[in-house]
mmCIF file of C-alpha atoms and ligand atoms in Angstrom:
data_model
loop_
_atom_site.group_PDB
_atom_site.id
_atom_site.type_symbol
_atom_site.label_atom_id
_atom_site.label_comp_id
_atom_site.label_asym_id
_atom_site.label_seq_id
_atom_site.Cartn_x
_atom_site.Cartn_y
_atom_site.Cartn_z
ATOM 1 C CA MET A 1 0.038 0.021 -0.089
ATOM 2 C CA SER A 2 1.921 3.454 -0.890
ATOM 3 C CA ASP A 3 -1.054 5.206 -0.309
ATOM 4 C CA TYR A 4 -2.286 7.451 2.487
ATOM 5 C CA ARG A 5 -5.999 8.752 3.628
ATOM 6 C CA PHE A 6 -6.279 12.425 3.926
ATOM 7 C CA PHE A 7 -9.285 14.460 5.502
ATOM 8 C CA ASP A 8 -9.777 17.956 5.328
ATOM 9 C CA ARG A 9 -11.785 18.932 8.443
ATOM 10 C CA LEU A 10 -10.890 22.543 8.260
ATOM 11 C CA ARG A 11 -12.853 23.922 5.669
ATOM 12 C CA PRO A 12 -16.476 23.373 7.116
ATOM 13 C CA ASP A 13 -14.869 25.954 9.173
ATOM 14 C CA ALA A 14 -13.869 28.657 7.211
ATOM 15 C CA ALA A 15 -16.702 31.284 7.742
ATOM 16 C CA ALA A 16 -16.446 31.144 11.508
ATOM 17 C CA GLU A 17 -12.352 31.259 11.146
ATOM 18 C CA ARG A 18 -12.777 34.526 9.320
ATOM 19 C CA ARG A 19 -15.392 35.863 11.842
ATOM 20 C CA ALA A 20 -13.079 34.998 14.040
ATOM 21 C CA ILE A 21 -9.455 36.221 12.484
ATOM 22 C CA ILE A 22 -11.571 39.794 11.768
ATOM 23 C CA ALA A 23 -12.833 40.159 15.431
ATOM 24 C CA GLY A 24 -9.101 39.915 16.613
ATOM 25 C CA LEU A 25 -7.982 42.282 14.195
ATOM 26 C CA LEU A 26 -11.345 44.834 15.894
ATOM 27 C CA ALA A 27 -10.767 43.863 19.282
ATOM 28 C CA ASP A 28 -9.545 46.901 21.715
ATOM 29 C CA SER A 29 -6.140 44.986 22.132
ATOM 30 C CA PRO A 30 -5.755 43.367 18.632
ATOM 31 C CA ALA A 31 -4.475 39.820 18.038
ATOM 32 C CA ILE A 32 -3.728 37.254 15.476
ATOM 33 C CA ALA A 33 -3.477 33.544 17.102
ATOM 34 C CA PRO A 34 -0.782 31.961 16.191
ATOM 35 C CA LYS A 35 -1.910 29.181 13.973
ATOM 36 C CA HIS A 36 -2.485 31.704 11.576
ATOM 37 C CA PHE A 37 1.686 31.601 11.015
ATOM 38 C CA TYR A 38 1.384 28.424 9.476
ATOM 39 C CA ASP A 39 0.913 28.818 5.502
ATOM 40 C CA SER A 40 3.466 27.500 3.084
ATOM 41 C CA VAL A 41 5.593 30.262 3.564
ATOM 42 C CA GLY A 42 5.375 29.857 7.446
ATOM 43 C CA CYS A 43 5.971 26.471 7.669
ATOM 44 C CA ALA A 44 9.582 26.961 5.761
ATOM 45 C CA LEU A 45 10.074 29.778 8.111
ATOM 46 C CA PHE A 46 9.310 27.678 11.041
ATOM 47 C CA GLU A 47 11.640 24.835 9.642
ATOM 48 C CA ALA A 48 14.747 27.790 9.151
ATOM 49 C CA ILE A 49 13.948 29.026 12.969
ATOM 50 C CA CYS A 50 14.332 25.257 14.076
ATOM 51 C CA GLU A 51 17.860 25.791 12.559
ATOM 52 C CA LEU A 52 19.077 28.805 13.861
ATOM 53 C CA PRO A 53 21.983 28.887 16.670
ATOM 54 C CA GLU A 54 19.407 30.858 19.198
ATOM 55 C CA TYR A 55 16.945 28.596 18.892
ATOM 56 C CA TYR A 56 17.859 25.540 20.993
ATOM 57 C CA PRO A 57 14.306 23.904 21.477
ATOM 58 C CA THR A 58 14.468 21.695 18.911
ATOM 59 C CA ARG A 59 18.240 20.667 19.253
ATOM 60 C CA SER A 60 17.597 20.256 22.855
ATOM 61 C CA GLU A 61 14.538 18.035 22.370
ATOM 62 C CA ARG A 62 16.474 15.985 19.779
ATOM 63 C CA THR A 63 19.293 15.375 22.004
ATOM 64 C CA ILE A 64 16.891 14.179 24.493
ATOM 65 C CA PHE A 65 15.035 11.821 22.130
ATOM 66 C CA ASP A 66 18.292 10.430 20.569
ATOM 67 C CA GLU A 67 19.818 9.717 24.171
ATOM 68 C CA HIS A 68 17.027 8.324 25.381
ATOM 69 C CA ARG A 69 15.009 6.790 22.674
ATOM 70 C CA ALA A 70 15.016 2.866 23.828
ATOM 71 C CA GLU A 71 14.144 3.453 27.112
ATOM 72 C CA ILE A 72 11.477 6.066 26.103
ATOM 73 C CA ALA A 73 10.281 3.712 23.386
ATOM 74 C CA ASP A 74 10.147 0.857 26.009
ATOM 75 C CA ALA A 75 7.875 2.984 27.934
ATOM 76 C CA ILE A 76 5.540 3.900 25.526
ATOM 77 C CA GLY A 77 5.093 0.225 24.183
ATOM 78 C CA ALA A 78 4.908 -1.268 20.170
ATOM 79 C CA GLY A 79 1.949 -1.507 18.313
ATOM 80 C CA ARG A 80 0.245 1.525 18.977
ATOM 81 C CA GLN A 81 -1.561 3.748 17.204
ATOM 82 C CA PHE A 82 0.548 6.814 16.695
ATOM 83 C CA VAL A 83 -0.966 10.462 16.445
ATOM 84 C CA ASP A 84 0.958 13.081 15.880
ATOM 85 C CA LEU A 85 -0.314 16.931 16.655
ATOM 86 C CA GLY A 86 0.825 19.466 14.630
ATOM 87 C CA ALA A 87 2.809 16.747 12.911
ATOM 88 C CA GLY A 88 4.238 19.888 10.352
ATOM 89 C CA ASP A 89 6.914 17.915 7.707
ATOM 90 C CA CYS A 90 6.212 14.864 9.722
ATOM 91 C CA ARG A 91 9.911 14.490 10.119
ATOM 92 C CA LYS A 92 10.375 14.514 13.880
ATOM 93 C CA ALA A 93 7.519 11.390 13.936
ATOM 94 C CA GLU A 94 9.430 9.627 11.175
ATOM 95 C CA THR A 95 12.670 9.679 13.657
ATOM 96 C CA TRP A 96 10.282 7.093 15.967
ATOM 97 C CA LEU A 97 8.239 4.789 13.205
ATOM 98 C CA PRO A 98 11.421 2.010 13.507
ATOM 99 C CA HIS A 99 11.569 2.198 17.293
ATOM 100 C CA LEU A 100 7.779 2.321 18.011
ATOM 101 C CA GLU A 101 6.540 -0.307 15.437
ATOM 102 C CA PRO A 102 3.301 1.480 15.261
ATOM 103 C CA SER A 103 -0.336 -0.003 13.710
ATOM 104 C CA ARG A 104 -1.034 3.333 12.279
ATOM 105 C CA TYR A 105 0.574 6.784 11.450
ATOM 106 C CA ILE A 106 -2.057 9.595 12.270
ATOM 107 C CA ALA A 107 -0.651 13.031 11.397
ATOM 108 C CA VAL A 108 -2.865 15.865 12.215
ATOM 109 C CA ASP A 109 -1.868 19.649 11.343
ATOM 110 C CA ILE A 110 -3.519 22.872 10.629
ATOM 111 C CA ALA A 111 -1.235 23.136 7.516
ATOM 112 C CA GLY A 112 -3.051 21.093 4.812
ATOM 113 C CA ASP A 113 -0.458 21.311 1.901
ATOM 114 C CA THR A 114 2.595 20.943 4.432
ATOM 115 C CA LEU A 115 0.745 17.846 5.723
ATOM 116 C CA ALA A 116 0.102 16.386 2.185
ATOM 117 C CA ARG A 117 3.392 16.641 0.539
ATOM 118 C CA ALA A 118 5.139 14.799 3.959
ATOM 119 C CA LEU A 119 2.576 12.086 3.773
ATOM 120 C CA ALA A 120 3.396 11.719 -0.253
ATOM 121 C CA ARG A 121 7.009 11.568 0.670
ATOM 122 C CA MET A 122 6.717 9.068 3.584
ATOM 123 C CA ALA A 123 4.030 6.646 1.786
ATOM 124 C CA PRO A 124 6.263 4.854 -0.754
ATOM 125 C CA GLU A 125 9.257 5.014 2.261
ATOM 126 C CA PHE A 126 6.704 2.984 4.789
ATOM 127 C CA PRO A 127 4.671 0.543 2.347
ATOM 128 C CA ALA A 128 3.120 -1.595 5.512
ATOM 129 C CA LEU A 129 2.730 1.411 7.397
ATOM 130 C CA GLU A 130 -1.067 2.571 7.242
ATOM 131 C CA LEU A 131 -0.803 6.426 6.959
ATOM 132 C CA THR A 132 -3.422 8.811 7.770
ATOM 133 C CA GLY A 133 -3.403 12.772 7.252
ATOM 134 C CA ILE A 134 -6.007 15.023 9.171
ATOM 135 C CA VAL A 135 -6.237 18.553 8.511
ATOM 136 C CA ALA A 136 -7.777 20.112 11.649
ATOM 137 C CA ASP A 137 -7.674 22.960 14.277
ATOM 138 C CA PHE A 138 -7.188 21.369 17.359
ATOM 139 C CA THR A 139 -7.019 24.352 19.238
ATOM 140 C CA ARG A 140 -11.188 24.326 18.500
ATOM 141 C CA GLY A 141 -11.222 20.872 20.622
ATOM 142 C CA LEU A 142 -9.535 17.775 20.008
ATOM 143 C CA ASP A 143 -12.023 15.044 19.208
ATOM 144 C CA LEU A 144 -10.349 12.105 17.185
ATOM 145 C CA ARG A 145 -12.273 9.539 18.827
ATOM 146 C CA ALA A 146 -13.984 8.403 15.494
ATOM 147 C CA ASP A 147 -10.819 8.001 13.917
ATOM 148 C CA LEU A 148 -9.047 6.195 16.346
ATOM 149 C CA GLY A 149 -11.629 3.878 17.855
ATOM 150 C CA VAL A 150 -10.609 2.006 20.711
ATOM 151 C CA TRP A 151 -6.751 0.805 20.080
ATOM 152 C CA PRO A 152 -4.130 1.873 22.346
ATOM 153 C CA THR A 153 -2.926 5.413 21.004
ATOM 154 C CA ALA A 154 0.429 7.096 21.614
ATOM 155 C CA PHE A 155 -0.196 10.840 21.339
ATOM 156 C CA PHE A 156 3.204 13.039 19.933
ATOM 157 C CA TYR A 157 3.126 16.411 20.653
ATOM 158 C CA PRO A 158 6.291 17.815 20.457
ATOM 159 C CA GLY A 159 8.179 20.628 20.041
ATOM 160 C CA SER A 160 6.864 22.650 23.329
ATOM 161 C CA SER A 161 4.062 24.159 21.216
ATOM 162 C CA ILE A 162 1.849 23.383 24.149
ATOM 163 C CA GLY A 163 3.257 26.483 25.011
ATOM 164 C CA ASN A 164 0.862 28.233 22.767
ATOM 165 C CA PHE A 165 -2.037 27.882 24.918
ATOM 166 C CA VAL A 166 -2.022 29.983 28.130
ATOM 167 C CA PRO A 167 -2.132 27.528 31.049
ATOM 168 C CA ASP A 168 -5.629 27.072 31.827
ATOM 169 C CA ASP A 169 -5.882 26.136 28.167
ATOM 170 C CA ALA A 170 -3.100 23.717 28.373
ATOM 171 C CA ARG A 171 -4.723 21.652 31.123
ATOM 172 C CA HIS A 172 -7.880 21.815 29.119
ATOM 173 C CA PHE A 173 -6.227 20.774 25.942
ATOM 174 C CA LEU A 174 -4.396 17.806 28.052
ATOM 175 C CA SER A 175 -7.513 16.851 29.356
ATOM 176 C CA ASP A 176 -8.810 16.374 26.245
ATOM 177 C CA ILE A 177 -5.932 13.998 25.389
ATOM 178 C CA HIS A 178 -6.648 11.948 28.142
ATOM 179 C CA LEU A 179 -10.472 11.587 27.899
ATOM 180 C CA HIS A 180 -8.960 9.673 24.361
ATOM 181 C CA CYS A 181 -6.689 7.779 26.169
ATOM 182 C CA ILE A 182 -8.666 5.974 28.817
ATOM 183 C CA ALA A 183 -10.325 4.459 25.780
ATOM 184 C CA ALA A 184 -7.704 1.561 25.570
ATOM 185 C CA GLU A 185 -5.514 0.443 28.157
ATOM 186 C CA GLY A 186 -1.772 1.137 27.050
ATOM 187 C CA SER A 187 -2.389 4.662 25.716
ATOM 188 C CA GLY A 188 -0.338 7.877 26.371
ATOM 189 C CA LEU A 189 1.202 11.170 25.642
ATOM 190 C CA LEU A 190 4.746 11.815 24.379
ATOM 191 C CA ILE A 191 5.278 15.428 24.827
ATOM 192 C CA GLY A 192 8.130 18.184 24.571
ATOM 193 C CA VAL A 193 8.076 21.546 26.769
ATOM 194 C CA ASP A 194 10.488 23.898 27.021
ATOM 195 C CA THR A 195 11.818 25.548 30.340
ATOM 196 C CA LYS A 196 12.376 28.268 32.292
ATOM 197 C CA LYS A 197 15.934 29.768 32.166
ATOM 198 C CA ASP A 198 17.858 32.954 31.483
ATOM 199 C CA ARG A 199 15.813 35.373 30.158
ATOM 200 C CA GLN A 200 18.360 36.577 27.454
ATOM 201 C CA ARG A 201 18.949 33.643 25.967
ATOM 202 C CA LEU A 202 14.505 32.814 25.814
ATOM 203 C CA ALA A 203 14.712 36.205 24.198
ATOM 204 C CA ALA A 204 17.032 35.496 21.553
ATOM 205 C CA ALA A 205 15.715 32.397 20.726
ATOM 206 C CA TYR A 206 12.639 34.393 19.763
ATOM 207 C CA ASP A 207 14.721 37.338 17.990
ATOM 208 C CA ASP A 208 17.473 35.917 16.024
ATOM 209 C CA ALA A 209 20.396 38.192 14.764
ATOM 210 C CA LEU A 210 19.527 37.066 10.810
ATOM 211 C CA GLY A 211 15.877 38.425 11.420
ATOM 212 C CA VAL A 212 13.953 34.620 10.418
ATOM 213 C CA THR A 213 11.399 35.455 13.296
ATOM 214 C CA ALA A 214 10.624 38.442 12.429
ATOM 215 C CA ALA A 215 10.057 37.657 8.880
ATOM 216 C CA PHE A 216 7.688 34.592 10.184
ATOM 217 C CA ASN A 217 5.977 36.931 12.341
ATOM 218 C CA ARG A 218 5.364 39.339 9.935
ATOM 219 C CA ASN A 219 4.855 36.596 7.224
ATOM 220 C CA VAL A 220 1.607 36.159 9.112
ATOM 221 C CA LEU A 221 -0.395 39.155 7.757
ATOM 222 C CA ARG A 222 0.361 37.885 4.303
ATOM 223 C CA HIS A 223 -1.846 34.995 5.460
ATOM 224 C CA VAL A 224 -4.329 37.140 6.925
ATOM 225 C CA ASN A 225 -4.684 39.001 3.831
ATOM 226 C CA SER A 226 -5.298 35.896 1.791
ATOM 227 C CA ILE A 227 -7.850 34.317 4.250
ATOM 228 C CA VAL A 228 -9.494 38.015 4.972
ATOM 229 C CA GLY A 229 -9.185 39.939 2.479
ATOM 230 C CA THR A 230 -7.117 42.669 4.719
ATOM 231 C CA ASP A 231 -4.446 45.128 3.141
ATOM 232 C CA PHE A 232 -1.928 44.692 5.763
ATOM 233 C CA ASP A 233 1.655 45.571 4.563
ATOM 234 C CA PRO A 234 4.170 43.207 6.368
ATOM 235 C CA ALA A 235 6.964 45.403 6.010
ATOM 236 C CA ALA A 236 5.262 48.437 8.154
ATOM 237 C CA PHE A 237 5.187 46.305 11.257
ATOM 238 C CA ALA A 238 8.425 45.815 12.743
ATOM 239 C CA HIS A 239 9.193 42.430 15.434
ATOM 240 C CA VAL A 240 8.531 42.382 18.793
ATOM 241 C CA ALA A 241 9.797 39.649 21.150
ATOM 242 C CA PHE A 242 10.462 39.276 25.007
ATOM 243 C CA TYR A 243 10.468 37.242 27.819
ATOM 244 C CA ASN A 244 7.693 37.963 30.181
ATOM 245 C CA GLU A 245 8.966 36.807 33.627
ATOM 246 C CA GLN A 246 5.953 37.488 35.799
ATOM 247 C CA GLN A 247 3.837 35.319 33.228
ATOM 248 C CA SER A 248 6.883 32.751 32.499
ATOM 249 C CA ARG A 249 6.296 33.237 28.402
ATOM 250 C CA ILE A 250 7.433 34.636 25.425
ATOM 251 C CA GLU A 251 5.447 37.481 23.785
ATOM 252 C CA MET A 252 5.713 38.175 20.055
ATOM 253 C CA HIS A 253 3.802 41.204 18.786
ATOM 254 C CA LEU A 254 3.687 43.623 15.457
ATOM 255 C CA ALA A 255 4.606 46.971 16.214
ATOM 256 C CA ALA A 256 2.960 49.808 13.594
ATOM 257 C CA ARG A 257 6.606 51.526 12.264
ATOM 258 C CA SER A 258 3.984 54.560 11.299
ATOM 259 C CA ALA A 259 0.756 55.543 11.516
ATOM 260 C CA GLN A 260 -1.534 53.508 9.015
ATOM 261 C CA ARG A 261 -5.238 52.723 7.902
ATOM 262 C CA VAL A 262 -5.751 49.296 7.340
ATOM 263 C CA ARG A 263 -8.800 47.684 5.326
ATOM 264 C CA ILE A 264 -10.725 45.018 7.727
ATOM 265 C CA ASP A 265 -13.924 43.972 6.530
ATOM 266 C CA GLY A 266 -16.039 46.405 4.745
ATOM 267 C CA THR A 267 -14.666 48.797 7.835
ATOM 268 C CA SER A 268 -11.118 49.978 8.736
ATOM 269 C CA ARG A 269 -8.601 50.338 12.033
ATOM 270 C CA ASP A 270 -6.256 53.205 12.254
ATOM 271 C CA PHE A 271 -2.690 52.209 14.161
ATOM 272 C CA ALA A 272 -0.425 55.014 15.467
ATOM 273 C CA THR A 273 2.988 54.443 15.527
ATOM 274 C CA GLY A 274 4.179 51.622 18.322
ATOM 275 C CA ASP A 275 0.557 50.043 18.301
ATOM 276 C CA LEU A 276 0.736 46.540 18.696
ATOM 277 C CA ILE A 277 -0.697 43.160 17.220
ATOM 278 C CA HIS A 278 -0.243 40.195 19.715
ATOM 279 C CA THR A 279 1.087 37.043 17.574
ATOM 280 C CA GLU A 280 2.003 34.714 20.276
ATOM 281 C CA HIS A 281 2.761 33.271 23.648
ATOM 282 C CA SER A 282 4.867 30.594 24.299
ATOM 283 C CA TYR A 283 4.891 29.388 28.025
ATOM 284 C CA LYS A 284 7.666 27.899 29.719
ATOM 285 C CA TYR A 285 7.293 25.261 32.591
ATOM 286 C CA ALA A 286 9.803 23.853 34.973
ATOM 287 C CA PRO A 287 9.391 20.279 35.010
ATOM 288 C CA ALA A 288 7.375 20.220 38.636
ATOM 289 C CA GLU A 289 4.664 22.869 37.289
ATOM 290 C CA PHE A 290 4.345 20.686 33.928
ATOM 291 C CA THR A 291 4.096 17.360 35.861
ATOM 292 C CA THR A 292 1.392 18.909 38.075
ATOM 293 C CA LEU A 293 -0.524 20.176 34.952
ATOM 294 C CA LEU A 294 -0.209 16.511 33.513
ATOM 295 C CA HIS A 295 -1.758 15.176 36.773
ATOM 296 C CA GLU A 296 -4.535 17.924 36.950
ATOM 297 C CA ALA A 297 -5.193 16.777 33.774
ATOM 298 C CA GLY A 298 -5.968 12.927 34.720
ATOM 299 C CA PHE A 299 -2.907 11.477 34.127
ATOM 300 C CA ALA A 300 -2.035 9.163 36.864
ATOM 301 C CA SER A 301 1.786 8.735 36.103
ATOM 302 C CA VAL A 302 4.291 10.906 34.567
ATOM 303 C CA ARG A 303 7.986 10.046 33.457
ATOM 304 C CA LEU A 304 10.335 12.486 32.802
ATOM 305 C CA TRP A 305 13.587 13.313 30.643
ATOM 306 C CA GLN A 306 16.355 16.189 30.195
ATOM 307 C CA ASP A 307 19.011 17.064 28.347
ATOM 308 C CA HIS A 308 22.073 17.734 30.693
ATOM 309 C CA ALA A 309 21.795 21.789 30.756
ATOM 310 C CA ARG A 310 17.911 20.994 31.581
ATOM 311 C CA ASP A 311 17.225 23.643 28.435
ATOM 312 C CA PHE A 312 14.028 21.175 27.681
ATOM 313 C CA ALA A 313 11.727 18.216 29.170
ATOM 314 C CA VAL A 314 10.057 15.408 27.597
ATOM 315 C CA TYR A 315 7.285 13.905 29.384
ATOM 316 C CA TRP A 316 5.665 10.673 28.896
ATOM 317 C CA ALA A 317 2.009 10.863 30.791
ATOM 318 C CA ALA A 318 -0.102 7.818 30.773
HETATM 319 C C1 AVJ B 1 5.960 25.375 17.532
HETATM 320 C C2 AVJ B 1 4.646 27.203 19.046
HETATM 321 C C3 AVJ B 1 6.670 25.492 19.835
HETATM 322 O O1 AVJ B 1 6.654 29.123 20.442
HETATM 323 O O2 AVJ B 1 8.851 27.932 20.022
HETATM 324 C C4 AVJ B 1 9.254 29.891 17.116
HETATM 325 C C5 AVJ B 1 6.786 28.793 17.548
HETATM 326 N N1 AVJ B 1 7.758 31.375 17.180
HETATM 327 N N2 AVJ B 1 9.495 30.772 17.286
HETATM 328 C C6 AVJ B 1 7.755 28.268 20.051
HETATM 329 C C7 AVJ B 1 8.112 29.912 17.482
HETATM 330 C C8 AVJ B 1 8.935 32.024 17.247
HETATM 331 C C9 AVJ B 1 6.969 27.854 18.808
HETATM 332 N N3 AVJ B 1 6.483 26.592 18.895
#
């Protein structure tokens, strides 16, 4: 079987999504949800970010995976369905396939083109593996129960993507995953989460010298233009990123470089120089805090692996 199944669960919500974006742009404090970073250009820029010297999370996570692969695979067990949340180009999951020998691989992502391309690439490489792609926005809730049935499932949520949720929403999302897990004995969640550290290093990871993260941030305006027909000029906004220590989160914003008027759905919004559009939170968790969050979400047992510098943490929660 050199093929894959593909389901688009995003299209039915397109009108509601447009309304949500417009409401965010017209709100007292304008904001764009970080999921809108990931059009094709945004996915490519994010892949570039992961190669940057300043952006340690991807490398630190890879180090943990490489050093503890056998032990982690042993904790998960073989023959599970492997569900990749935010699969992107599927390359992270691919490194696990020989070790987990999953019964099926189910990749979920909001970026349909990137996901389809990845599965088309994988199909001939893994002819014996059942491949499924699901285009979905799981920030609106996760319900894969009909897709998964009652077979034991290993959920994979790497890269500290959980950091985009505020902690209450993160707990809620983890509870949703836990609800899926109780359907079948032997299920669990393998999740990678960034830790708290020196504020300079954190800030540099989100404001790199080459300006790749700045381009990634500004690109969201091109994507929003294409979704809702606004006329943002990405070059008219500056990238702003800093660590908010009180809230343990990186914040990214776009700051208007000059006074300007932007057309938004039949009306308009004026931006004064320095006015901000909020685009991302990226929360950081001490291992003890995240372990508590996993317990609060219903997971009874939590195992933890870290790199030597403790820059990142990987948890298996069951
Ligand atoms: C994909 C959400 C984990 O927060 O580190 C990288 C996205 N934003 N650089 C992160 C991101 C700016 C990334 N996550």
